XYZ file of C-alpha atoms in Angstrom:
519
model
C 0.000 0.000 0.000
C 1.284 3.652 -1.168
C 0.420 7.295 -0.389
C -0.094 9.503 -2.972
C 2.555 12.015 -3.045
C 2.903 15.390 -2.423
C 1.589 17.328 -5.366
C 4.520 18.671 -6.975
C 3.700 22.788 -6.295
C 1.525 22.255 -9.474
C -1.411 20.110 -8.216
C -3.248 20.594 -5.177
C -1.907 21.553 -1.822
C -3.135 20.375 1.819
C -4.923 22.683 4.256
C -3.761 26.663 4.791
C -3.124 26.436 1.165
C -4.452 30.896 0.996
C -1.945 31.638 4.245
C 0.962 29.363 1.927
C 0.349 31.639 -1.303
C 0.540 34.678 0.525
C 4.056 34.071 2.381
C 5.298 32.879 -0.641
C 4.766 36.423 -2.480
C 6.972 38.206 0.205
C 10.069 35.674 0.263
C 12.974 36.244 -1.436
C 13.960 33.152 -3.667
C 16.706 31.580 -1.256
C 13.482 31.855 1.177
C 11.148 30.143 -1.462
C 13.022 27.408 -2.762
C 13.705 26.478 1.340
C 10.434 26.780 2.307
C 8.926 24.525 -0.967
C 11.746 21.714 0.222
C 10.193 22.023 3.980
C 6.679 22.231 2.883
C 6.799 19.493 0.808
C 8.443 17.448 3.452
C 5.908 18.451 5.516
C 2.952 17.070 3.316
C 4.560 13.978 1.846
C 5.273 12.514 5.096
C 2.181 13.465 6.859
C 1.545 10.258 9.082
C -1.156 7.327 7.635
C -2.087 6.516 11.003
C -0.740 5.678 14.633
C 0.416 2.843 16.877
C 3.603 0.830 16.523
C 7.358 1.119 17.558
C 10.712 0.374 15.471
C 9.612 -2.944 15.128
C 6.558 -2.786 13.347
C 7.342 -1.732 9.736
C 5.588 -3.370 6.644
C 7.077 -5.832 5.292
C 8.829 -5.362 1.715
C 7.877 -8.391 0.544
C 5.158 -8.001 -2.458
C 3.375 -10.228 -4.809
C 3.150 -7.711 -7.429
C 4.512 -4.427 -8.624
C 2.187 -2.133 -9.588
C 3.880 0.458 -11.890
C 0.974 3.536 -10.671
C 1.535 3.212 -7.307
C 5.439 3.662 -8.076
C 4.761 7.545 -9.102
C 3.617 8.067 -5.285
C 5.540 8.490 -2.224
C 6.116 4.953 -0.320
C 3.915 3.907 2.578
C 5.104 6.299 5.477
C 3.940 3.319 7.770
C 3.050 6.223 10.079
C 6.559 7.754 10.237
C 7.262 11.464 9.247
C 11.006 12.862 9.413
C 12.478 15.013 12.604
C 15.885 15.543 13.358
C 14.869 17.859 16.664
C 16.283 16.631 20.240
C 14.415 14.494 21.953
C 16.191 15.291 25.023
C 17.989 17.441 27.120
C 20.244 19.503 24.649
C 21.803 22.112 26.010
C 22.975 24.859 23.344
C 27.338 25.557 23.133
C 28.478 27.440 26.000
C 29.858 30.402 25.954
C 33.728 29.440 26.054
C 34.680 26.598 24.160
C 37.557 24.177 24.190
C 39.512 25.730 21.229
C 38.818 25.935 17.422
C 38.212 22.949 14.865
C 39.872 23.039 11.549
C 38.751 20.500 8.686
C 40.063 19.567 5.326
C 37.043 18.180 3.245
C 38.372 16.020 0.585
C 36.539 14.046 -2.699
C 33.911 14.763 -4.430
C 30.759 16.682 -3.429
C 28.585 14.073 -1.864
C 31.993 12.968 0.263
C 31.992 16.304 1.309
C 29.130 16.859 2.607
C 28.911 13.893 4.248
C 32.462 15.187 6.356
C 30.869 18.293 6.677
C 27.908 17.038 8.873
C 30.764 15.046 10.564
C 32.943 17.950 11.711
C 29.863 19.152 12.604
C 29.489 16.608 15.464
C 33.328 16.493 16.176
C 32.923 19.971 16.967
C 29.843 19.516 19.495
C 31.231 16.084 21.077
C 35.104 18.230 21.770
C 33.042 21.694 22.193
C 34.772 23.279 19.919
C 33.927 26.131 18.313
C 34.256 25.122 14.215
C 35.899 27.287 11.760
C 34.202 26.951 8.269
C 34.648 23.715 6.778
C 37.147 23.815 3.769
C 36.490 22.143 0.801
C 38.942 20.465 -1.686
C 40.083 22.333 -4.856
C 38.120 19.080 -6.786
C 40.883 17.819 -9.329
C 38.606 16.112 -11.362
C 35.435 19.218 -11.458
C 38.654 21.857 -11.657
C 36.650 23.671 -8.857
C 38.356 25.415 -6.282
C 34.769 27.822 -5.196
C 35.233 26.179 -1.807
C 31.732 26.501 1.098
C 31.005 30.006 -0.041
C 30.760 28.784 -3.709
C 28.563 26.206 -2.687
C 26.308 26.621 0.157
C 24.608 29.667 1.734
C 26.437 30.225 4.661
C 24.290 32.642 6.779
C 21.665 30.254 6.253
C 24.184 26.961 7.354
C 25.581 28.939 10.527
C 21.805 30.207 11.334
C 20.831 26.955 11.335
C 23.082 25.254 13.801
C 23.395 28.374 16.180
C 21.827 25.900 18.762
C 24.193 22.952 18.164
C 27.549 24.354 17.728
C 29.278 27.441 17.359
C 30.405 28.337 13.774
C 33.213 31.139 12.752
C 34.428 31.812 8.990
C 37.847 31.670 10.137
C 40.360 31.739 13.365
C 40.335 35.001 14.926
C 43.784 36.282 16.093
C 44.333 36.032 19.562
C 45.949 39.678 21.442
C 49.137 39.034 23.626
C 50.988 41.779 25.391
C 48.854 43.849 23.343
C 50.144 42.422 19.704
C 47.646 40.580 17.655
C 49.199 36.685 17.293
C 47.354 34.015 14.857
C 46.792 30.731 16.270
C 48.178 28.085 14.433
C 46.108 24.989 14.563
C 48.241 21.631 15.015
C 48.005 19.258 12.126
C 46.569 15.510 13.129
C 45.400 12.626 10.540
C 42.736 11.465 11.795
C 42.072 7.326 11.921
C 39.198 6.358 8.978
C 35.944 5.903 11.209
C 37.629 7.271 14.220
C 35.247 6.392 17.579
C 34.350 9.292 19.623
C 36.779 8.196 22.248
C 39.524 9.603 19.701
C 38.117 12.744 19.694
C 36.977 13.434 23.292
C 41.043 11.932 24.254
C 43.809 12.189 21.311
C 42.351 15.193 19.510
C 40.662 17.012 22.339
C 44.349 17.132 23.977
C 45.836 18.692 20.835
C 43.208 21.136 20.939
C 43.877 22.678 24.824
C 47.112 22.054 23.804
C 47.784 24.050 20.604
C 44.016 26.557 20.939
C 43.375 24.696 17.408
C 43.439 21.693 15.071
C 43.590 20.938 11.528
C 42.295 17.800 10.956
C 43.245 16.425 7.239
C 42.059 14.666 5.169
C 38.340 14.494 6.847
C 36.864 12.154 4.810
C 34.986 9.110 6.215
C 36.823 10.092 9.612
C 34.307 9.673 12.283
C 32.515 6.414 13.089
C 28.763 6.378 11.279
C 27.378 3.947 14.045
C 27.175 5.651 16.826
C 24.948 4.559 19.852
C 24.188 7.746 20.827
C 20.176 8.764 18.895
C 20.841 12.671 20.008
C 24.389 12.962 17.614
C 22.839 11.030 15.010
C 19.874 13.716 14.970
C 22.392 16.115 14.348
C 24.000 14.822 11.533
C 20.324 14.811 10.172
C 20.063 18.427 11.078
C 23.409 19.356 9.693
C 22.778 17.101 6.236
C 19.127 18.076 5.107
C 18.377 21.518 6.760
C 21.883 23.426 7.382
C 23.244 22.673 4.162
C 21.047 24.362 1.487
C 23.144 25.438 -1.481
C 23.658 28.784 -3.042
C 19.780 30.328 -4.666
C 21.510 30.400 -7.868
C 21.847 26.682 -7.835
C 18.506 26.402 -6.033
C 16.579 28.310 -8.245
C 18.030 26.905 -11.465
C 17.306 23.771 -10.142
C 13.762 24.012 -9.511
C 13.390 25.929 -13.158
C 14.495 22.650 -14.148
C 12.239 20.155 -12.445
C 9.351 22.699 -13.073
C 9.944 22.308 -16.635
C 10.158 18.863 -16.559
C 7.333 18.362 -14.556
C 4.857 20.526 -17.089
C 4.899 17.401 -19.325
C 4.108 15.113 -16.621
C 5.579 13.149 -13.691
C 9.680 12.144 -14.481
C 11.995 9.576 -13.108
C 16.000 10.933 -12.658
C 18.658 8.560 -13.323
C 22.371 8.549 -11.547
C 24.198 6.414 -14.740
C 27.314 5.572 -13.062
C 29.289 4.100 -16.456
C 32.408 6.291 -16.320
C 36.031 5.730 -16.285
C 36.795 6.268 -12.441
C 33.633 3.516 -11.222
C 34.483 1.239 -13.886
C 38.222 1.431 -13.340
C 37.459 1.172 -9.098
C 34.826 -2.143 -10.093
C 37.936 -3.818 -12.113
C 35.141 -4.775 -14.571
C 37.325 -4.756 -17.670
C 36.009 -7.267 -20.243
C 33.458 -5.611 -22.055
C 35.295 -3.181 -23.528
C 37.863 -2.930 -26.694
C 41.430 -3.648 -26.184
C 42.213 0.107 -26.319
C 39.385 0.855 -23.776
C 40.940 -1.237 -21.168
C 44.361 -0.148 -21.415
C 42.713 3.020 -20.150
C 41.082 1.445 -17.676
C 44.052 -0.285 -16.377
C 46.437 3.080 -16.645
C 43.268 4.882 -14.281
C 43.058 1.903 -11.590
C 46.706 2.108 -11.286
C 47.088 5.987 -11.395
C 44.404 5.769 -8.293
C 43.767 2.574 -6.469
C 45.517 0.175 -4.743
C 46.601 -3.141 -6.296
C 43.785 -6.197 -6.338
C 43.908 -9.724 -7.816
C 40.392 -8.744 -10.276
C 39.218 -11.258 -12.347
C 35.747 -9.791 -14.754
C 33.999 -12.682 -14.599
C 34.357 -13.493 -11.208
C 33.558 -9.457 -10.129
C 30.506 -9.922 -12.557
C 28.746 -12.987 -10.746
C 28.574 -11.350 -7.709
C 27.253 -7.965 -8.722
C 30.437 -5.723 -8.332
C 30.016 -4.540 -11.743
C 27.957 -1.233 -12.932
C 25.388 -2.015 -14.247
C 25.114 -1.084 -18.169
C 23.202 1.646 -20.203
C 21.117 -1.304 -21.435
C 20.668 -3.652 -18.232
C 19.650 -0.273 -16.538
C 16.838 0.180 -19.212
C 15.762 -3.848 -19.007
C 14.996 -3.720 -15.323
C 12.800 -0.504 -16.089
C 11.113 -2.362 -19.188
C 10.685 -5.525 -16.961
C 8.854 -3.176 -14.289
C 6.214 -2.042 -16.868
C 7.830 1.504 -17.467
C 7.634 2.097 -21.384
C 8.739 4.559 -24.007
C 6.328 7.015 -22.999
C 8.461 8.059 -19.822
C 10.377 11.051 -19.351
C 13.796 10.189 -17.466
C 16.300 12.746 -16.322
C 19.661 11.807 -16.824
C 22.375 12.505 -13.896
C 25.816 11.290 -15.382
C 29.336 12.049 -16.625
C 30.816 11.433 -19.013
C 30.003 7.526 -20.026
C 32.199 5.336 -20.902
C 32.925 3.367 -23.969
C 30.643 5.999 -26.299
C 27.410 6.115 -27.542
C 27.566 2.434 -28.137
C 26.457 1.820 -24.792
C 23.700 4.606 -24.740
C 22.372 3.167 -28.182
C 20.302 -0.200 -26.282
C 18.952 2.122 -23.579
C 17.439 5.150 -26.040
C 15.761 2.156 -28.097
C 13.797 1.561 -25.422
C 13.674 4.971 -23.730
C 13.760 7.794 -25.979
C 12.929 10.695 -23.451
C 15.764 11.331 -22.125
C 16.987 14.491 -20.360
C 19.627 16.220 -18.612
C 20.215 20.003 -17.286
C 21.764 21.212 -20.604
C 18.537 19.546 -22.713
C 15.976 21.144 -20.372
C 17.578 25.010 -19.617
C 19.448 26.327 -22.581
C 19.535 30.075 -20.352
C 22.846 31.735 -20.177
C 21.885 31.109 -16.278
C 22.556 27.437 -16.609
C 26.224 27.744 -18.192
C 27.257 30.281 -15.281
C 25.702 28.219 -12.870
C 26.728 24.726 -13.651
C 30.319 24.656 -13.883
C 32.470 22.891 -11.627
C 31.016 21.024 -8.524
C 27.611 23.303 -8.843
C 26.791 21.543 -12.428
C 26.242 18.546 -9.706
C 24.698 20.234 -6.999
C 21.811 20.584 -9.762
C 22.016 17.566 -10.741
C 21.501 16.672 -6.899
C 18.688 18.721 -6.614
C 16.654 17.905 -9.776
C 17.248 13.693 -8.315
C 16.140 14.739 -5.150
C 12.796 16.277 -6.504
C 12.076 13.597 -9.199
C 9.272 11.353 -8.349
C 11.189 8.331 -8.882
C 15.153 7.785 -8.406
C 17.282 5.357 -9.569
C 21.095 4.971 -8.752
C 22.561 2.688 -10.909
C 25.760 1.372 -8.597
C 24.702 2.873 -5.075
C 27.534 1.133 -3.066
C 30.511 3.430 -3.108
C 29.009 5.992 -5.078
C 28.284 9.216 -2.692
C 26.254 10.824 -4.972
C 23.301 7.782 -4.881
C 24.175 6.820 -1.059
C 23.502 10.712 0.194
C 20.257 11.144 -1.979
C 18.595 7.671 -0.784
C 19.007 9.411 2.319
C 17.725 12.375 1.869
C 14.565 11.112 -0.500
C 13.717 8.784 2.712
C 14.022 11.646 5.274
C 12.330 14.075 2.427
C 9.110 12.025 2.869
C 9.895 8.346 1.511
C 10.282 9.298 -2.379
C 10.197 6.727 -4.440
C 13.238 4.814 -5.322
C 14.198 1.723 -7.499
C 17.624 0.114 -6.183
C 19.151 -3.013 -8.253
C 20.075 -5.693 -6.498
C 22.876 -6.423 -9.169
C 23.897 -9.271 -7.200
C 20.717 -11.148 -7.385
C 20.392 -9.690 -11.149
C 23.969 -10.694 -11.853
C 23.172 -14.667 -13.082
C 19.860 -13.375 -14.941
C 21.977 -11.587 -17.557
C 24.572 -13.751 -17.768
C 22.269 -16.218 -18.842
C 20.269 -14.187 -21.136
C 24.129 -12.695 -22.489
C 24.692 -16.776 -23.526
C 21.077 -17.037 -25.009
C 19.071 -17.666 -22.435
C 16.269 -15.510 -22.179
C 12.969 -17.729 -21.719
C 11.461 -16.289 -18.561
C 13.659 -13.331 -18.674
C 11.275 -10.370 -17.783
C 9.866 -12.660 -14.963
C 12.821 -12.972 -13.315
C 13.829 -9.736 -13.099
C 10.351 -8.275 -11.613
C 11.492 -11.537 -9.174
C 14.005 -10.009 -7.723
C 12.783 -6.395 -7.555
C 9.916 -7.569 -5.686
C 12.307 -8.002 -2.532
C 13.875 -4.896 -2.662
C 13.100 -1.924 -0.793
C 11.145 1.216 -2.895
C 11.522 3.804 -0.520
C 9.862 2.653 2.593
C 11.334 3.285 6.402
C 13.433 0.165 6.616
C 15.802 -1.136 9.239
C 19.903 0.142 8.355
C 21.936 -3.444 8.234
C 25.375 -3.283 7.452
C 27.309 -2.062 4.598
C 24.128 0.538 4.732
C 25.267 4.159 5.229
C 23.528 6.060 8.137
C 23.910 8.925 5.155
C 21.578 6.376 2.991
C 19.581 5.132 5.746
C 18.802 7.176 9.143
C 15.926 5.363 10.128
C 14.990 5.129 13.286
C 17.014 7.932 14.448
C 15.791 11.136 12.518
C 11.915 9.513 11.944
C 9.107 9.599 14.623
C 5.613 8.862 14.925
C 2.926 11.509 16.838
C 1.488 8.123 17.804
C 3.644 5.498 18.798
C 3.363 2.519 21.345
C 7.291 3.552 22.106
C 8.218 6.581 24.044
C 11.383 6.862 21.792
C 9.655 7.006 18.517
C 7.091 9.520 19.568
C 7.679 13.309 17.766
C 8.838 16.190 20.288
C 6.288 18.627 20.717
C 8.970 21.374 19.327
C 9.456 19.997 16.075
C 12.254 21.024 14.029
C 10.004 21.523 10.533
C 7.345 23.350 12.850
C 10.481 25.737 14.150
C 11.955 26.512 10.776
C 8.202 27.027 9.754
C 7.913 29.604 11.880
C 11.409 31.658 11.162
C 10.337 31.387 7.630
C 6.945 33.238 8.748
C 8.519 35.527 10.922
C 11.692 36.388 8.411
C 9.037 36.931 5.744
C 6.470 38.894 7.306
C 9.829 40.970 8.940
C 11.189 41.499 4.830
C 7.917 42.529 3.481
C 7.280 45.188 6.757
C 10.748 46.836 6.008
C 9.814 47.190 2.303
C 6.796 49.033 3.012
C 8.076 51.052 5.479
């Protein structure tokens, strides 16, 4: 069983839809585009009905796919999204134990995910933290850093309550000379435990007045038994971090224009050089091809014993342009639908593209859609995939095509399940592995069936319990989810929501703009 979704800022709204219109006439866009992400939380996850703790989720298990009920958010099973406390949670005092330096390195998902943890570093050493840096990206040639990226007011704002925030180390007076503090360097251990923060770091920090910690990428534990810091990541990761409104407001041009023609699926095609060269998969391509490969894996990774058809069987491949467009074909999806296209550069050429557009031709991507001179300032670098982000995250159905090391597909899983349990289709590649192997050597009798077999045991978007290798970044159920009825005391919502909070600063920093217009 499915709700219908949330309708799109084009259909109808819920209740205090004259009240809505009005506020949105005074905002300023930043101000918008927030308050349609919060608003449409807000109605997409509104609860089906009471009763029932952690344990009692629907099961996954169906006997049929129905292909309408796909274009609606998942079954909510009563559960609605809140990263506010729950408990005691005292805001930063007013003298902290010295300043927090990060470095954030890879891509932009990885970043953001090592954002949300220097976030918590800072609160568990109470630090005060400087403005995360970002890595000059050497393969987006973007060096625009947080200020490029995100809004800041709004990120600092935001986490006033959690954690104090500065753009940079202020110099420190001494016998009446200004002096910088120089933060001491430390590597941090990957998936450090608090204990090495609250001991080894916190040290350095009384020690030195500051600390650099580089690289800070995958450098605090994600499993933490501690519901209050996980909250905060949640906080950090889908309400501090809003991006620029000139990537905001492109994006939603985007989906808006999509959307005019009809409800759209978005695509993350990961085919290119650096996830193929990672997976080792090899064999499929020409002898040149794999030289490339090869030069890549070496260039980047460490050294592994890889053999293709071994890597294949057990679903450590990508999948391809074309198995990507069976499964959807298999589900019932047909030429007819519009698919937005969130990818690099592929690899191997349009020979690989050619299967999928036979049997979807409507495909998109932000250069197809928005031809404005707004999209070529506003997509270069690492902001060409904070729209691409954005446009995924609002698409009634995602897909990620290889969503185990890829941050891109891990981080919006996430955030579609906290932003009201979107709908998603995730391969299991290694339980589709043997069914194209055997259709590959001619096998195809009972192919489609097979397929819709194994999809029917995977997960669409519903709260689900997070088993390891699962991300807390793909999967922060139970810890940012609640129910206002619940048999459990710890799943029950606070009665000072977070979405009811940022509600009413909206309201209040609207109807504040509009009164200093007039006057």
């Amino acid at each position: 069983m499915r709700r219908g979704g949330f309708q799109r800022l084009h259909g109808r709204q819920g209740g205090g839809g004259s009240g809505f219109k009005g506020m949105v006439v005074k905002l300023s866009i930043a101000a918008i585009v927030l308050l349609i992400c919060t608003v449409s939380l807000f109605y997409s996850s509104s609860t089906s009905g009471g009763g029932g703790g952690t344990e009692n989720l629907h099961s996954n298990h169906r006997t049929e796919i129905r292909l309408g009920e796909l274009w609606s958010n998942a079954d909510s099973a009563g559960w609605r999204p809140s990263s506010a406390p729950r408990t005691h949670w005292p805001p930063p005092p007013s003298q902290t134990n010295g300043y927090l330096r990060v470095r954030c390195n890879g891509g932009l998902n990885q970043q953001r995910s090592a954002i949300s943890n220097a976030v918590l570093a800072a609160r568990i050493m109470n630090a005060t933290l400087v403005l995360p840096e970002l890595d000059a990206n050497s393969f987006w040639h973007d060096d625009s850093g947080f200020h490029g990226i995100y809004d800041v007011e709004h990120f600092i704002k935001t986490l006033k309550h959690d954690v104090k925030i500065v753009e940079s180390i202020p110099e420190k007076q001494k016998n009446g000379k200004k002096k910088k503090i120089k933060a001491f360097q430390l590597r941090p251990p990957r998936d450090a435990p608090i204990s090495w923060y609250t001991t080894e770091a916190l040290n350095k920090m009384k020690e030195h007045g500051a600390i650099y910690l580089t690289p800070f990428s995958h450098r605090l534990a994600e499993e933490i038994d501690n519901a209050e810091y996980q909250r905060l990541r949640c906080r950090v990761n889908y309400h501090a971090l809003r991006f620029k409104p000139h990537i905001m407001k492109l994006s939603q041009t985007i989906v808006d224009k999509l959307r005019s023609q009809g409800p759209f699926m978005s695509i993350h095609l990961r085919f290119e050089m650096d996830m193929l060269a990672f997976a080792g998969c090899f064999d499929i391509f020409t002898p040149e091809e794999q030289k490339i490969l090869k030069k890549y894996r070496e260039q980047n990774f460490a050294p592994k014993r890889l053999i293709y058809d071994e890597r294949r069987a057990i679903g450590k491949c990508p999948l391809t342009p074309e198995e990507v467009g069976l499964i959807l074909h298999a589900l019932g999806f047909d030429n007819s639908t519009r698919i937005y296209l969130a990818a690099g550069e592929l690899f191997g050429g349009d020979r690989f593209m050619k299967p999928f557009r036979s049997l979807f031709s409507r495909l998109e991507n932000h250069t197809s859609v928005e031809h404005s001179e707004d999209l070529v300032q506003n997509t270069r670098g690492l902001a060409g995939s904070a729209v691409d982000y954005m446009v995924c995250l609002l698409s009634d159905i995602f897909m990620p095509t290889y969503d185990g090391p890829s941050n891109f597909a891990n981080n919006l899983l996430g955030h579609r399940l906290y932003y009201g349990f979107r709908t998603t289709i995730r391969p299991d590649r290694k339980a589709l592995a043997p069914i194209f192997i055997d259709r590959e050597k001619g096998r195809v009798a009972g192919f489609e069936d097979a397929i819709r077999k194994v999809m029917l045991k995977t997960n669409f978007g519903e709260p689900h319990k997070r088993v390891s290798p699962e991300s807390f970044y793909t999967n922060s159920w139970p810890e940012c989810f609640c129910k206002t009825s619940a048999e459990n005391p710890a799943d029950k919502c606070p009665p000072n929501d977070v979405l009811n909070v940022m509600n009413n600063e909206i309201e209040k920093e609207a109807t504040d703009e509009a009164n200093s217009r007039i006057s």
